Amino acid sequence: MAVTTEEILAAARELAGRAMTDGEEKILSVLCAGELGAWRGRLREGVTEEDCGDALTVACAWGALAAMETAWEQGSGRVVSFSAGDLSVRETEGQTAEESANALRRQAERLMAPYARDEGFAFWEVEG
């Protein structure tokens, strides 16, 4: 059975770990559909969506969430750090949104490695 955008969206909602607005869900749905199309295009010859099992659904959800990560951080308008004289307040430590998004993309690539063509490296013929 082919993977659907709705299945991917449901997985992305679960993995997001936070409630989303209706607008965010609409954007996430579009991103999920885009990820599905991109992964379908990268499947190795002879590999079907069914061969991937749930890996395709999860990889698409991670990819869509990676695309949302920086948008959430940039759109939050929250103060990450504040200083006044000797006083400093920092809200969060750890990964930036970009680092989190890149980690999600790497996880998706590893998950789909057995099923997808590797498009990250190529040899080119060069005349010497």
PDB file of C-alpha atoms in Angstrom:
ATOM      1  CA  MET A   1       0.000   0.000   0.000  1.00  0.00           C
ATOM      2  CA  ALA A   2       1.365   3.411  -0.974  1.00  0.00           C
ATOM      3  CA  VAL A   3       2.262   5.944   1.697  1.00  0.00           C
ATOM      4  CA  THR A   4      -0.092   8.928   1.934  1.00  0.00           C
ATOM      5  CA  THR A   5       0.524  12.533   2.894  1.00  0.00           C
ATOM      6  CA  GLU A   6      -2.023  12.109   5.704  1.00  0.00           C
ATOM      7  CA  GLU A   7       0.007   9.264   7.240  1.00  0.00           C
ATOM      8  CA  ILE A   8       3.149  11.367   7.068  1.00  0.00           C
ATOM      9  CA  LEU A   9       1.366  14.374   8.570  1.00  0.00           C
ATOM     10  CA  ALA A  10       0.094  12.238  11.456  1.00  0.00           C
ATOM     11  CA  ALA A  11       3.625  10.990  12.127  1.00  0.00           C
ATOM     12  CA  ALA A  12       5.006  14.530  11.927  1.00  0.00           C
ATOM     13  CA  ARG A  13       2.419  15.743  14.452  1.00  0.00           C
ATOM     14  CA  GLU A  14       3.496  13.008  16.867  1.00  0.00           C
ATOM     15  CA  LEU A  15       7.195  13.686  16.368  1.00  0.00           C
ATOM     16  CA  ALA A  16       6.808  17.468  16.685  1.00  0.00           C
ATOM     17  CA  GLY A  17       6.134  17.201  20.398  1.00  0.00           C
ATOM     18  CA  ARG A  18       4.034  20.361  20.449  1.00  0.00           C
ATOM     19  CA  ALA A  19       0.634  21.607  19.370  1.00  0.00           C
ATOM     20  CA  MET A  20       0.477  23.398  16.033  1.00  0.00           C
ATOM     21  CA  THR A  21      -1.773  26.137  14.756  1.00  0.00           C
ATOM     22  CA  ASP A  22      -4.044  25.471  11.784  1.00  0.00           C
ATOM     23  CA  GLY A  23      -1.693  27.531   9.615  1.00  0.00           C
ATOM     24  CA  GLU A  24       1.332  25.525  10.724  1.00  0.00           C
ATOM     25  CA  GLU A  25      -0.489  22.274   9.994  1.00  0.00           C
ATOM     26  CA  LYS A  26      -1.354  23.453   6.481  1.00  0.00           C
ATOM     27  CA  ILE A  27       2.278  24.327   5.810  1.00  0.00           C
ATOM     28  CA  LEU A  28       3.453  21.059   7.355  1.00  0.00           C
ATOM     29  CA  SER A  29       1.032  19.143   5.113  1.00  0.00           C
ATOM     30  CA  VAL A  30       2.531  20.774   2.021  1.00  0.00           C
ATOM     31  CA  LEU A  31       6.042  19.981   3.274  1.00  0.00           C
ATOM     32  CA  CYS A  32       5.052  16.354   3.935  1.00  0.00           C
ATOM     33  CA  ALA A  33       3.763  16.016   0.364  1.00  0.00           C
ATOM     34  CA  GLY A  34       6.984  17.540  -0.948  1.00  0.00           C
ATOM     35  CA  GLU A  35       9.123  15.152   1.077  1.00  0.00           C
ATOM     36  CA  LEU A  36       7.108  12.178  -0.176  1.00  0.00           C
ATOM     37  CA  GLY A  37       7.637  13.254  -3.772  1.00  0.00           C
ATOM     38  CA  ALA A  38      11.351  13.783  -3.199  1.00  0.00           C
ATOM     39  CA  TRP A  39      11.866  10.373  -1.560  1.00  0.00           C
ATOM     40  CA  ARG A  40       9.781   8.607  -4.212  1.00  0.00           C
ATOM     41  CA  GLY A  41      12.102  10.101  -6.794  1.00  0.00           C
ATOM     42  CA  ARG A  42      15.160   8.816  -4.961  1.00  0.00           C
ATOM     43  CA  LEU A  43      14.108   5.182  -4.508  1.00  0.00           C
ATOM     44  CA  ARG A  44      16.518   2.730  -6.068  1.00  0.00           C
ATOM     45  CA  GLU A  45      15.419   0.949  -9.201  1.00  0.00           C
ATOM     46  CA  GLY A  46      13.162  -1.947  -8.292  1.00  0.00           C
ATOM     47  CA  VAL A  47      12.468  -0.671  -4.749  1.00  0.00           C
ATOM     48  CA  THR A  48       8.828   0.091  -3.974  1.00  0.00           C
ATOM     49  CA  GLU A  49       7.281   2.152  -1.197  1.00  0.00           C
ATOM     50  CA  GLU A  50       6.060  -1.098   0.327  1.00  0.00           C
ATOM     51  CA  ASP A  51       9.666  -2.344   0.514  1.00  0.00           C
ATOM     52  CA  CYS A  52      10.504   0.639   2.730  1.00  0.00           C
ATOM     53  CA  GLY A  53       7.824  -0.138   5.306  1.00  0.00           C
ATOM     54  CA  ASP A  54       7.375   2.635   7.857  1.00  0.00           C
ATOM     55  CA  ALA A  55      10.855   4.025   7.126  1.00  0.00           C
ATOM     56  CA  LEU A  56       9.481   6.117   4.253  1.00  0.00           C
ATOM     57  CA  THR A  57       6.760   7.632   6.429  1.00  0.00           C
ATOM     58  CA  VAL A  58       9.188   8.520   9.224  1.00  0.00           C
ATOM     59  CA  ALA A  59      11.855   9.883   6.856  1.00  0.00           C
ATOM     60  CA  CYS A  60       9.277  12.131   5.186  1.00  0.00           C
ATOM     61  CA  ALA A  61       7.997  13.339   8.563  1.00  0.00           C
ATOM     62  CA  TRP A  62      11.545  14.115   9.734  1.00  0.00           C
ATOM     63  CA  GLY A  63      12.262  15.989   6.514  1.00  0.00           C
ATOM     64  CA  ALA A  64       9.090  18.072   6.814  1.00  0.00           C
ATOM     65  CA  LEU A  65       9.823  18.853  10.460  1.00  0.00           C
ATOM     66  CA  ALA A  66      13.379  19.847   9.555  1.00  0.00           C
ATOM     67  CA  ALA A  67      11.936  22.390   7.140  1.00  0.00           C
ATOM     68  CA  MET A  68       9.651  23.731   9.892  1.00  0.00           C
ATOM     69  CA  GLU A  69      12.362  23.944  12.599  1.00  0.00           C
ATOM     70  CA  THR A  70      13.913  27.240  11.570  1.00  0.00           C
ATOM     71  CA  ALA A  71      10.533  28.752  10.717  1.00  0.00           C
ATOM     72  CA  TRP A  72       9.305  28.007  14.239  1.00  0.00           C
ATOM     73  CA  GLU A  73      12.385  29.551  15.814  1.00  0.00           C
ATOM     74  CA  GLN A  74      12.346  32.628  13.579  1.00  0.00           C
ATOM     75  CA  GLY A  75       8.608  33.116  13.944  1.00  0.00           C
ATOM     76  CA  SER A  76       8.506  32.676  17.697  1.00  0.00           C
ATOM     77  CA  GLY A  77       9.737  36.165  18.478  1.00  0.00           C
ATOM     78  CA  ARG A  78      11.124  34.863  21.741  1.00  0.00           C
ATOM     79  CA  VAL A  79      14.154  36.246  23.443  1.00  0.00           C
ATOM     80  CA  VAL A  80      16.970  33.722  23.588  1.00  0.00           C
ATOM     81  CA  SER A  81      19.329  35.837  25.676  1.00  0.00           C
ATOM     82  CA  PHE A  82      19.213  39.091  27.565  1.00  0.00           C
ATOM     83  CA  SER A  83      21.970  41.017  29.366  1.00  0.00           C
ATOM     84  CA  ALA A  84      21.830  44.049  31.647  1.00  0.00           C
ATOM     85  CA  GLY A  85      25.037  44.982  33.395  1.00  0.00           C
ATOM     86  CA  ASP A  86      26.324  41.920  35.247  1.00  0.00           C
ATOM     87  CA  LEU A  87      23.051  40.038  34.835  1.00  0.00           C
ATOM     88  CA  SER A  88      22.625  37.606  31.924  1.00  0.00           C
ATOM     89  CA  VAL A  89      19.611  35.437  31.227  1.00  0.00           C
ATOM     90  CA  ARG A  90      19.641  32.746  28.563  1.00  0.00           C
ATOM     91  CA  GLU A  91      16.476  30.823  27.744  1.00  0.00           C
ATOM     92  CA  THR A  92      17.913  27.733  26.081  1.00  0.00           C
ATOM     93  CA  GLU A  93      21.196  25.980  25.613  1.00  0.00           C
ATOM     94  CA  GLY A  94      21.964  23.313  23.101  1.00  0.00           C
ATOM     95  CA  GLN A  95      21.261  23.002  19.436  1.00  0.00           C
ATOM     96  CA  THR A  96      20.100  25.848  17.269  1.00  0.00           C
ATOM     97  CA  ALA A  97      17.111  25.301  15.011  1.00  0.00           C
ATOM     98  CA  GLU A  98      19.450  24.843  12.055  1.00  0.00           C
ATOM     99  CA  GLU A  99      21.468  22.192  13.906  1.00  0.00           C
ATOM    100  CA  SER A 100      18.268  20.378  14.914  1.00  0.00           C
ATOM    101  CA  ALA A 101      16.976  20.525  11.339  1.00  0.00           C
ATOM    102  CA  ASN A 102      20.259  19.156   9.988  1.00  0.00           C
ATOM    103  CA  ALA A 103      20.161  16.334  12.547  1.00  0.00           C
ATOM    104  CA  LEU A 104      16.649  15.390  11.392  1.00  0.00           C
ATOM    105  CA  ARG A 105      17.763  15.405   7.754  1.00  0.00           C
ATOM    106  CA  ARG A 106      20.773  13.178   8.561  1.00  0.00           C
ATOM    107  CA  GLN A 107      18.501  10.749  10.436  1.00  0.00           C
ATOM    108  CA  ALA A 108      16.149  10.582   7.452  1.00  0.00           C
ATOM    109  CA  GLU A 109      19.077   9.920   5.098  1.00  0.00           C
ATOM    110  CA  ARG A 110      20.371   7.093   7.321  1.00  0.00           C
ATOM    111  CA  LEU A 111      16.916   5.583   7.663  1.00  0.00           C
ATOM    112  CA  MET A 112      16.364   5.551   3.901  1.00  0.00           C
ATOM    113  CA  ALA A 113      19.929   4.529   2.950  1.00  0.00           C
ATOM    114  CA  PRO A 114      18.980   0.909   2.172  1.00  0.00           C
ATOM    115  CA  TYR A 115      16.204   2.037  -0.185  1.00  0.00           C
ATOM    116  CA  ALA A 116      17.368   5.264  -1.816  1.00  0.00           C
ATOM    117  CA  ARG A 117      19.954   6.119  -4.409  1.00  0.00           C
ATOM    118  CA  ASP A 118      22.974   7.859  -2.950  1.00  0.00           C
ATOM    119  CA  GLU A 119      23.020  11.237  -4.634  1.00  0.00           C
ATOM    120  CA  GLY A 120      25.699  12.771  -2.456  1.00  0.00           C
ATOM    121  CA  PHE A 121      28.833  11.778  -4.378  1.00  0.00           C
ATOM    122  CA  ALA A 122      29.817  11.239  -7.975  1.00  0.00           C
ATOM    123  CA  PHE A 123      32.944  10.684 -10.026  1.00  0.00           C
ATOM    124  CA  TRP A 124      33.400  12.902 -13.050  1.00  0.00           C
ATOM    125  CA  GLU A 125      35.647  12.058 -15.941  1.00  0.00           C
ATOM    126  CA  VAL A 126      38.394  14.653 -16.200  1.00  0.00           C
ATOM    127  CA  GLU A 127      40.857  14.827 -19.049  1.00  0.00           C
ATOM    128  CA  GLY A 128      44.391  14.996 -17.750  1.00  0.00           C
TER     129      GLY A 128
END
